[in-house]
Short mmCIF file of C-alpha atoms in Angstrom, two decimals:
data_model
loop_
_atom_site.label_atom_id
_atom_site.label_comp_id
_atom_site.label_asym_id
_atom_site.label_seq_id
_atom_site.Cartn_x
_atom_site.Cartn_y
_atom_site.Cartn_z
CA MET A 1 -0.22 164.48 230.07
CA LYS A 2 -3.89 163.63 229.73
CA LEU A 3 -6.15 165.53 232.10
CA SER A 4 -9.60 164.27 231.16
CA GLU A 5 -10.06 162.35 234.39
CA ARG A 6 -13.00 163.35 236.51
CA ILE A 7 -12.50 166.30 238.74
CA ARG A 8 -13.36 165.01 242.16
CA ASN A 9 -10.77 166.49 244.47
CA ARG A 10 -10.80 169.95 245.85
CA THR A 11 -9.06 172.57 243.71
CA ARG A 12 -6.73 174.53 245.85
CA THR A 13 -6.52 178.25 245.32
CA SER A 14 -4.16 180.88 246.56
CA PRO A 15 -4.51 184.48 247.70
CA GLN A 16 -2.83 187.29 245.91
CA LEU A 17 -0.39 189.86 246.99
CA PRO A 18 -0.68 193.60 246.66
CA SER A 19 1.64 195.81 244.78
CA GLY A 20 1.89 198.57 242.27
CA ASP A 21 0.34 201.84 241.26
CA ILE A 22 -2.28 203.16 238.93
CA VAL A 23 -0.73 203.36 235.49
CA ARG A 24 -1.45 205.21 232.28
CA ARG A 25 -1.65 203.15 229.07
CA ARG A 26 -3.65 202.18 226.52
CA LYS A 27 -11.92 187.64 220.97
CA ARG A 28 -12.09 184.99 220.60
CA GLN A 29 -10.66 181.96 219.12
CA SER A 30 -11.38 178.36 219.75
CA LEU A 31 -8.80 176.37 221.62
CA PRO A 32 -5.17 175.39 221.17
CA PRO A 33 -3.31 174.25 218.52
CA PRO A 34 -0.67 176.94 218.53
CA GLY A 35 -1.75 180.13 216.86
CA ASN A 36 -1.15 183.82 216.61
CA SER A 37 -2.93 186.55 218.54
CA SER A 38 -6.10 187.76 216.91
CA GLY A 39 -6.87 191.34 216.10
CA ARG A 40 -3.26 192.29 215.42
CA HIS A 41 -4.25 194.22 212.30
CA HIS A 42 -6.12 196.67 214.52
CA ARG A 43 -3.00 197.63 216.45
CA SER A 44 -0.38 200.20 215.75
CA LYS A 45 3.35 199.43 215.66
CA ARG A 46 3.63 201.06 219.07
CA MET A 47 0.95 198.83 220.51
CA ARG A 48 2.42 195.70 218.92
CA HIS A 49 5.68 196.59 220.59
CA SER A 50 3.88 197.08 223.90
CA GLU A 51 2.15 193.71 223.53
CA SER A 52 5.46 191.92 223.43
CA ASP A 53 6.53 193.55 226.68
CA HIS A 54 6.59 190.93 229.42
CA SER A 55 6.75 193.51 232.20
CA GLY A 56 9.75 191.91 233.85
CA LEU A 57 8.30 188.40 233.60
CA ASN A 58 10.33 187.30 230.58
CA CYS A 59 11.66 184.00 231.80
CA GLY A 60 11.71 181.78 228.74
CA VAL A 61 8.69 179.52 228.49
CA PHE A 62 7.28 180.92 231.72
CA SER A 63 6.74 184.45 230.44
CA ARG A 64 3.36 186.13 230.61
CA ARG A 65 2.52 189.15 228.50
CA TRP A 66 0.01 191.95 228.40
CA VAL A 67 -2.51 191.98 225.58
CA PHE A 68 -4.50 195.09 224.76
CA SER A 69 -8.12 195.74 223.91
CA SER A 70 -8.93 196.24 220.23
CA LYS A 71 -11.01 199.25 221.28
CA ASP A 72 -9.57 202.73 221.11
CA CYS A 73 -8.74 203.55 224.73
CA SER A 74 -6.60 206.58 223.94
CA ASN A 75 -9.13 208.88 225.60
CA CYS A 76 -9.33 206.73 228.74
CA MET A 77 -7.02 208.45 231.17
CA ASP A 78 -8.27 206.99 234.45
CA LYS A 79 -7.06 203.44 234.97
CA VAL A 80 -6.44 200.96 237.75
CA VAL A 81 -4.70 197.56 237.70
CA VAL A 82 -6.58 194.82 239.57
CA VAL A 83 -5.16 191.42 240.56
CA SER A 84 -7.15 188.38 241.67
CA TYR A 85 -5.05 185.52 243.01
CA ASN A 86 -5.75 182.28 244.83
CA ILE A 87 -2.41 181.88 246.58
CA LEU A 88 -2.88 178.32 247.92
CA GLY A 89 -3.38 178.08 251.64
CA VAL A 90 -0.52 176.50 253.55
CA GLU A 91 -2.82 174.17 255.47
CA ASN A 92 -4.83 173.31 252.37
CA ALA A 93 -1.67 172.28 250.54
CA SER A 94 -0.48 170.10 253.42
CA ARG A 95 -3.86 168.37 253.66
CA HIS A 96 -4.09 167.62 249.94
CA LEU A 97 -0.62 166.39 249.04
CA ASP A 98 -2.16 164.02 246.49
CA LEU A 99 -2.87 167.09 244.34
CA TYR A 100 0.86 167.82 244.20
CA SER A 101 2.25 164.35 243.59
CA ASN A 102 4.52 165.66 240.80
CA ILE A 103 5.72 168.65 242.81
CA PRO A 104 8.93 168.64 244.89
CA ARG A 105 8.00 169.30 248.51
CA SER A 106 10.35 172.29 248.58
CA PHE A 107 8.07 174.05 246.08
CA LEU A 108 5.23 173.90 248.62
CA ALA A 109 7.21 175.61 251.40
CA TRP A 110 5.44 178.83 252.43
CA ASP A 111 8.60 180.90 252.95
CA ARG A 112 9.61 180.16 249.38
CA ARG A 113 6.16 180.66 247.91
CA LYS A 114 5.42 183.96 249.63
CA SER A 115 8.66 185.41 248.23
CA LEU A 116 7.70 184.29 244.72
CA ILE A 117 4.23 185.76 245.10
CA LEU A 118 5.57 189.10 246.31
CA GLU A 119 8.13 189.21 243.48
CA GLU A 120 5.44 188.38 240.95
CA ILE A 121 2.99 190.99 242.22
CA ASN A 122 5.68 193.66 242.16
CA HIS A 123 5.87 193.32 238.37
CA TYR A 124 2.18 194.10 237.85
CA ASN A 125 2.22 197.67 239.18
CA ALA A 126 -1.17 196.90 240.71
CA SER A 127 -3.19 199.08 243.04
CA ILE A 128 -5.94 196.64 244.10
CA LEU A 129 -5.27 193.01 245.07
CA CYS A 130 -7.86 190.35 245.90
CA PHE A 131 -6.46 187.14 247.41
CA GLN A 132 -8.12 183.88 248.31
CA GLU A 133 -6.92 180.99 250.52
CA VAL A 134 -5.04 183.33 252.81
CA ASP A 135 -4.04 181.64 256.07
CA HIS A 136 -0.89 183.68 256.80
CA PHE A 137 -2.34 187.17 256.54
CA ASN A 138 0.13 188.73 258.97
CA ASP A 139 3.03 187.56 256.80
CA LEU A 140 1.47 189.10 253.71
CA ASP A 141 0.42 192.25 255.50
CA GLY A 142 3.98 192.85 256.67
CA LEU A 143 5.42 192.26 253.20
CA PHE A 144 2.94 194.49 251.44
CA GLN A 145 3.05 197.30 253.96
CA ASN A 146 6.66 197.75 252.88
CA ASN A 147 5.34 198.26 249.34
CA GLY A 148 2.76 200.86 250.37
CA PHE A 149 -0.29 198.61 250.73
CA LYS A 150 -2.91 198.27 253.41
CA GLY A 151 -5.06 195.20 253.76
CA VAL A 152 -8.18 193.74 255.37
CA TYR A 153 -8.78 190.08 256.05
CA LYS A 154 -11.77 187.84 256.66
CA ALA A 155 -11.23 184.26 257.81
CA ARG A 156 -13.62 181.48 256.94
CA THR A 157 -15.98 180.37 259.68
CA GLY A 158 -15.92 176.86 261.10
CA GLY A 159 -12.75 174.80 261.35
CA ALA A 160 -10.97 176.12 258.25
CA ARG A 161 -8.07 178.49 258.78
CA ASP A 162 -7.91 180.33 255.46
CA GLY A 163 -9.91 183.26 254.17
CA CYS A 164 -10.00 186.24 251.80
CA ALA A 165 -7.91 189.42 251.82
CA ILE A 166 -8.08 192.71 249.92
CA PHE A 167 -5.05 194.98 249.66
CA TRP A 168 -4.98 198.49 248.23
CA LYS A 169 -2.30 201.12 247.58
CA ASP A 170 -2.60 203.40 250.56
CA LYS A 171 -1.43 206.57 248.84
CA LEU A 172 -4.10 206.15 246.15
CA PHE A 173 -7.22 205.12 248.04
CA ASN A 174 -9.05 205.56 251.33
CA LEU A 175 -11.16 202.70 252.63
CA LEU A 176 -14.58 204.18 253.44
CA HIS A 177 -16.59 201.06 254.21
CA GLN A 178 -16.05 197.34 254.63
CA GLU A 179 -18.57 194.50 254.78
CA ASP A 180 -17.79 190.84 255.34
CA ILE A 181 -20.22 188.13 254.30
CA GLU A 182 -20.32 184.98 256.40
CA PHE A 183 -22.31 182.60 254.25
CA GLN A 184 -22.89 180.33 257.25
CA ARG A 185 -25.43 182.87 258.51
CA PHE A 186 -27.56 182.04 255.47
CA GLY A 187 -27.10 178.28 255.65
CA LEU A 188 -24.51 178.43 252.83
CA ARG A 189 -21.48 176.76 254.46
CA ASN A 190 -18.37 178.39 255.91
CA ASN A 191 -17.08 180.34 252.94
CA VAL A 192 -16.76 184.13 253.16
CA ALA A 193 -16.66 187.17 250.90
CA GLN A 194 -15.57 190.80 251.24
CA LEU A 195 -16.95 194.10 249.98
CA CYS A 196 -14.97 197.34 250.23
CA VAL A 197 -15.90 200.89 249.23
CA PHE A 198 -12.88 202.93 248.19
CA GLU A 199 -12.45 206.64 247.62
CA VAL A 200 -9.65 208.26 245.67
CA ASN A 201 -7.22 209.92 248.06
CA ARG A 202 -7.29 213.69 247.55
CA ASP A 203 -3.97 214.12 249.32
CA ARG A 204 -1.94 211.79 247.11
CA PRO A 205 0.99 213.29 245.16
CA GLU A 206 0.00 215.10 241.98
CA SER A 207 1.93 212.57 239.87
CA ASP A 208 -0.48 209.90 241.07
CA THR A 209 -3.60 211.90 240.31
CA CYS A 210 -6.23 209.76 238.67
CA GLU A 211 -9.92 210.69 238.44
CA LEU A 212 -11.15 207.22 239.09
CA THR A 213 -14.81 206.72 239.53
CA ALA A 214 -18.36 207.82 239.61
CA VAL A 215 -18.97 211.10 241.39
CA THR A 216 -21.47 210.98 244.20
CA PRO A 217 -23.85 213.90 243.50
CA SER A 218 -24.02 215.07 247.10
CA SER A 219 -20.31 215.13 247.82
CA GLY A 220 -18.46 215.12 244.51
CA LYS A 221 -16.18 212.38 245.89
CA LYS A 222 -14.96 209.62 243.61
CA ARG A 223 -15.69 206.08 244.82
CA PHE A 224 -15.97 202.45 243.70
CA ILE A 225 -16.64 198.99 245.17
CA VAL A 226 -14.41 195.91 245.18
CA GLY A 227 -15.83 192.47 245.99
CA ASN A 228 -13.70 189.40 246.73
CA ILE A 229 -15.00 185.82 247.07
CA HIS A 230 -13.85 182.22 247.32
CA VAL A 231 -16.83 180.02 246.44
CA LEU A 232 -17.40 176.56 247.92
CA PHE A 233 -15.50 173.84 246.06
CA ASN A 234 -17.92 170.88 246.38
CA PRO A 235 -19.13 170.27 242.79
CA ASN A 236 -22.21 168.40 244.00
CA ARG A 237 -23.59 171.38 245.90
CA GLY A 238 -24.51 173.67 243.04
CA ASP A 239 -27.34 175.04 245.15
CA ILE A 240 -24.90 176.37 247.76
CA LYS A 241 -22.38 177.61 245.20
CA LEU A 242 -25.07 179.50 243.31
CA GLY A 243 -26.48 180.85 246.57
CA GLN A 244 -23.10 182.26 247.58
CA VAL A 245 -22.62 184.02 244.23
CA ARG A 246 -26.18 185.31 244.24
CA LEU A 247 -25.82 186.75 247.74
CA LEU A 248 -22.54 188.53 246.94
CA LEU A 249 -23.97 190.12 243.78
CA ASP A 250 -27.14 191.23 245.59
CA LYS A 251 -25.14 192.86 248.39
CA ALA A 252 -22.72 194.49 245.94
CA TYR A 253 -25.63 196.01 244.02
CA LYS A 254 -27.31 197.35 247.15
CA LEU A 255 -24.02 198.80 248.36
CA SER A 256 -23.47 200.46 244.99
CA GLN A 257 -26.90 202.09 245.21
CA GLU A 258 -26.34 203.25 248.79
CA TRP A 259 -23.11 205.00 247.79
CA GLY A 260 -24.50 206.74 244.73
CA ASN A 261 -24.65 204.07 242.00
CA ILE A 262 -20.87 203.70 241.94
CA PRO A 263 -18.94 201.17 239.79
CA VAL A 264 -18.38 197.60 240.97
CA ILE A 265 -15.47 195.18 240.53
CA ILE A 266 -15.96 191.53 241.53
CA ALA A 267 -12.91 189.26 241.78
CA GLY A 268 -12.27 185.78 243.07
CA ASP A 269 -12.18 182.03 242.72
CA LEU A 270 -15.71 180.98 241.74
CA ASN A 271 -14.83 177.27 241.56
CA SER A 272 -16.88 177.26 238.34
CA LEU A 273 -15.84 176.87 234.72
CA PRO A 274 -16.65 179.36 231.93
CA GLN A 275 -19.15 176.92 230.37
CA SER A 276 -21.11 176.55 233.60
CA ALA A 277 -24.54 177.74 234.68
CA ILE A 278 -22.96 179.82 237.44
CA TYR A 279 -20.81 181.67 234.90
CA LYS A 280 -23.91 182.22 232.76
CA PHE A 281 -25.76 183.68 235.75
CA VAL A 282 -22.98 186.19 236.47
CA SER A 283 -22.51 187.22 232.84
CA SER A 284 -26.14 187.33 231.66
CA SER A 285 -27.78 188.40 234.96
CA LYS A 286 -30.43 185.68 234.58
CA LEU A 287 -30.79 181.96 235.13
CA ASP A 288 -33.63 179.43 235.10
CA ILE A 289 -32.19 176.78 237.36
CA GLN A 290 -34.74 174.15 236.26
CA PHE A 291 -32.67 173.65 233.13
CA HIS A 292 -29.58 172.72 235.14
CA ASN A 293 -28.59 169.76 237.25
CA ARG A 294 -27.64 170.76 240.78
CA LYS A 295 -24.52 168.59 240.53
CA ASN A 296 -23.34 170.34 237.39
CA MET A 297 -23.92 174.02 238.16
CA SER A 298 -20.17 174.66 238.20
CA GLY A 299 -19.14 172.38 235.31
CA GLN A 300 -16.51 170.69 237.48
CA LEU A 301 -17.77 167.14 237.22
CA GLU A 302 -18.33 164.73 234.40
CA ILE A 303 -21.62 163.11 235.29
CA GLN A 304 -24.30 161.15 233.53
CA SER A 305 -27.95 161.99 234.01
CA ASN A 306 -30.78 160.35 232.12
CA ASP A 307 -28.36 159.23 229.41
CA ARG A 308 -27.13 162.80 228.90
CA ILE A 309 -23.47 163.47 229.48
CA PHE A 310 -22.50 166.67 231.23
CA ARG A 311 -18.79 167.19 230.92
CA SER A 312 -16.12 169.80 231.09
CA GLU A 313 -12.55 168.80 230.54
CA ILE A 314 -9.28 169.68 228.89
CA GLY A 315 -7.90 166.68 227.03
CA ASP A 316 -4.70 166.08 225.13
CA ASP A 317 -5.82 168.47 222.43
CA ALA A 318 -6.64 171.06 225.12
CA SER A 319 -10.22 171.25 223.91
CA ILE A 320 -13.17 171.81 226.16
CA SER A 321 -16.35 169.98 225.31
CA VAL A 322 -19.62 170.81 226.97
CA SER A 323 -22.92 169.13 226.24
CA VAL A 324 -25.89 170.40 228.20
CA SER A 325 -29.40 169.17 227.64
CA ARG A 326 -31.96 171.97 227.86
CA GLN A 327 -34.74 169.52 227.09
CA LEU A 328 -34.87 168.09 230.58
CA LEU A 329 -36.11 170.02 233.58
CA HIS A 330 -34.15 168.99 236.64
CA LYS A 331 -35.96 168.62 239.92
CA TRP A 332 -34.72 170.63 242.87
CA ASN A 333 -36.18 170.02 246.29
CA VAL A 334 -37.59 172.83 248.44
CA GLU A 335 -34.45 173.27 250.53
CA GLU A 336 -32.14 173.33 247.50
CA LEU A 337 -34.26 176.01 245.85
CA ARG A 338 -34.25 178.08 249.02
CA LEU A 339 -30.46 177.91 249.31
CA ALA A 340 -29.90 178.72 245.63
CA THR A 341 -32.44 181.52 245.25
CA GLY A 342 -32.97 182.78 248.79
CA ALA A 343 -36.72 182.14 248.61
CA GLU A 344 -39.11 179.20 248.52
CA GLY A 345 -40.61 178.13 245.22
CA VAL A 346 -38.45 180.44 243.10
CA THR A 347 -36.74 178.90 240.05
CA HIS A 348 -35.78 182.01 238.06
CA LEU A 349 -32.82 184.04 239.31
CA GLN A 350 -31.83 187.56 238.32
CA HIS A 351 -29.26 190.03 239.62
CA HIS A 352 -29.16 193.76 238.89
CA LEU A 353 -25.47 194.27 238.19
CA LYS A 354 -24.54 194.39 234.51
CA LEU A 355 -21.20 192.62 234.68
CA CYS A 356 -18.60 191.91 232.03
CA SER A 357 -15.56 189.65 232.29
CA ALA A 358 -12.30 191.57 231.86
CA TYR A 359 -10.62 188.75 229.93
CA SER A 360 -13.60 188.09 227.69
CA GLY A 361 -13.51 191.78 226.74
CA VAL A 362 -9.94 191.71 225.37
CA PRO A 363 -8.88 189.62 222.31
CA GLY A 364 -6.46 186.84 223.14
CA ASN A 365 -4.39 184.01 221.73
CA GLN A 366 -6.02 180.67 220.95
CA ARG A 367 -3.21 178.96 222.85
CA THR A 368 -4.41 180.61 226.06
CA ARG A 369 -8.12 181.41 225.54
CA ASP A 370 -11.37 179.53 224.98
CA ASP A 371 -14.08 180.40 222.48
CA ILE A 372 -15.66 183.04 224.73
CA GLY A 373 -12.36 184.72 225.53
CA GLU A 374 -11.72 183.32 229.00
CA PRO A 375 -8.36 181.76 229.90
CA LEU A 376 -8.09 178.04 229.16
CA ALA A 377 -6.55 177.45 232.57
CA THR A 378 -6.01 179.50 235.71
CA SER A 379 -5.35 176.51 237.96
CA TYR A 380 -3.30 173.34 237.47
CA HIS A 381 -2.48 170.43 239.73
CA SER A 382 -2.52 166.64 239.36
CA LYS A 383 -6.32 166.42 239.50
CA PHE A 384 -7.42 169.51 237.59
CA MET A 385 -6.56 171.90 234.82
CA GLY A 386 -9.06 174.64 234.04
CA THR A 387 -10.35 178.13 234.72
CA VAL A 388 -12.07 179.08 237.96
CA ASP A 389 -10.67 182.59 238.60
CA TYR A 390 -12.22 185.79 237.23
CA ILE A 391 -12.36 189.57 237.38
CA TRP A 392 -15.77 191.07 236.58
CA HIS A 393 -16.58 194.74 236.17
CA SER A 394 -19.71 196.86 235.78
CA GLU A 395 -20.48 198.75 232.58
CA GLU A 396 -18.99 202.01 233.86
CA LEU A 397 -15.59 200.36 233.39
CA THR A 398 -13.82 199.06 230.32
CA PRO A 399 -10.82 196.71 230.13
CA VAL A 400 -7.72 198.25 228.58
CA ARG A 401 -5.46 195.22 228.84
CA VAL A 402 -5.18 191.83 230.53
CA LEU A 403 -2.21 189.68 231.48
CA GLU A 404 -2.28 186.48 229.44
CA THR A 405 -2.13 183.19 231.29
CA LEU A 406 0.19 180.39 230.15
CA PRO A 407 -0.48 178.20 227.09
CA ILE A 408 -1.73 174.71 227.89
CA ASP A 409 1.32 173.03 226.35
CA ILE A 410 3.62 175.15 228.51
CA LEU A 411 1.59 174.39 231.62
CA ARG A 412 1.76 170.66 230.92
CA ARG A 413 5.53 170.78 230.78
CA THR A 414 5.55 171.99 234.39
CA ARG A 415 3.65 168.82 235.46
CA GLY A 416 1.75 170.96 237.94
CA LEU A 417 1.89 174.11 240.03
CA PRO A 418 3.44 175.56 242.16
CA ASN A 419 6.93 175.27 240.66
CA GLU A 420 10.26 177.08 240.62
CA LYS A 421 8.67 180.16 239.04
CA TRP A 422 5.09 180.38 240.33
CA GLY A 423 4.18 180.32 244.02
CA SER A 424 0.66 178.89 243.80
CA ASP A 425 -1.34 176.22 242.01
CA HIS A 426 -3.34 179.10 240.53
CA LEU A 427 -2.20 181.78 238.12
CA ALA A 428 -3.01 185.36 239.01
CA VAL A 429 -5.58 186.99 236.76
CA VAL A 430 -4.68 190.62 236.15
CA CYS A 431 -6.38 193.43 234.25
CA GLU A 432 -6.20 197.16 233.78
CA LEU A 433 -9.61 198.83 233.90
CA ALA A 434 -10.41 202.33 232.69
CA PHE A 435 -13.18 204.35 234.28
CA THR A 436 -15.47 206.06 231.82
CA ASN A 437 -16.05 209.80 231.98
CA ASN A 438 -18.48 210.96 234.61
CA ASP A 439 -20.62 212.50 231.87
CA ASN A 440 -21.34 209.02 230.59
CA LEU A 441 -22.53 207.71 233.91
CA SER A 442 -26.17 207.60 234.87
#
């Protein structure tokens, strides 16, 4: 099925469900044709065996498997499994049935989907879950409480009924502080984001002991920050999309400093592709927006500007082509600059978090990864196939393993998500992060 048509409809995303515990365990190819995992010669027989473990998700062509970092993580004892999942809002699905033209209506039923999501999450043994497009939080909260999770929810402002939710394993963490960001207060539409400060629970059973994070000098308590965001979809409003990401990163950095320079994890649906300017801003910490067209900040559209084609697509050969002219300076008006940068007349952006993508940090298979190590697709419906979901981490953390997404050819056979196996039109992105020793932290 050819998917090179222009992406003009809203990509629906779905929140994720909490489950699991902290576990103890131990790039980069171009795109499809079928191939073997890279870096295998660096792994022991034991690790190769572990790589083939589907963690209870071995269901024929729909299996997903863990792949491990090529780095030696044998000395990394403190680990946490993080899930980011856009679970597809019930109302969003019903309002955009054209995105699911190939999907039986029964696959969109919430009662069915929530059971699939819970079953899926249970296999990941996760301790932190970040969901987007949550519009039935009470349902999820009840399900996950039974699995030992607590959760907090923030609904979007305006007329929308969905929002973001963070769940955590109650026996492992205490929630010390929560901040919600209403982007409407900054003129940046009705999207929202969450920031939570967690502390390792001293009273948890000894078997769950895990020295997780940076130690605050004054108290000796171990803490870290989790951010969760669902960025505006509209591809034409790159100024607003960039402004939302910029604001979340600024607030996460300030919060980290206030709590003793503690580690940061950022998860969510950025509604931006890996080849986009927004991705570059997050990963490199810098961006000169004059070199980028406001309507192509997220890479979602194929547009033509001054005879230069800006495109991002996955065609029959599952290749992604991106051509960006850095020879043209694009004009932004005063209001667009203010929304994007938070100040008038500013064209250079910089954030102070040194963030790495969990997936980009672990070698993967060319059937599932692009040339920078990101998944080829985390979302698939009749109007879009591509990657918009990420987990980022600060330098005090290192990825031990990530859960591979599905190969493009396998995804195409489904003719779209959700289906009989997966409960959303997004795939959960899942990673295990190891916290470095306190001695190595500044």
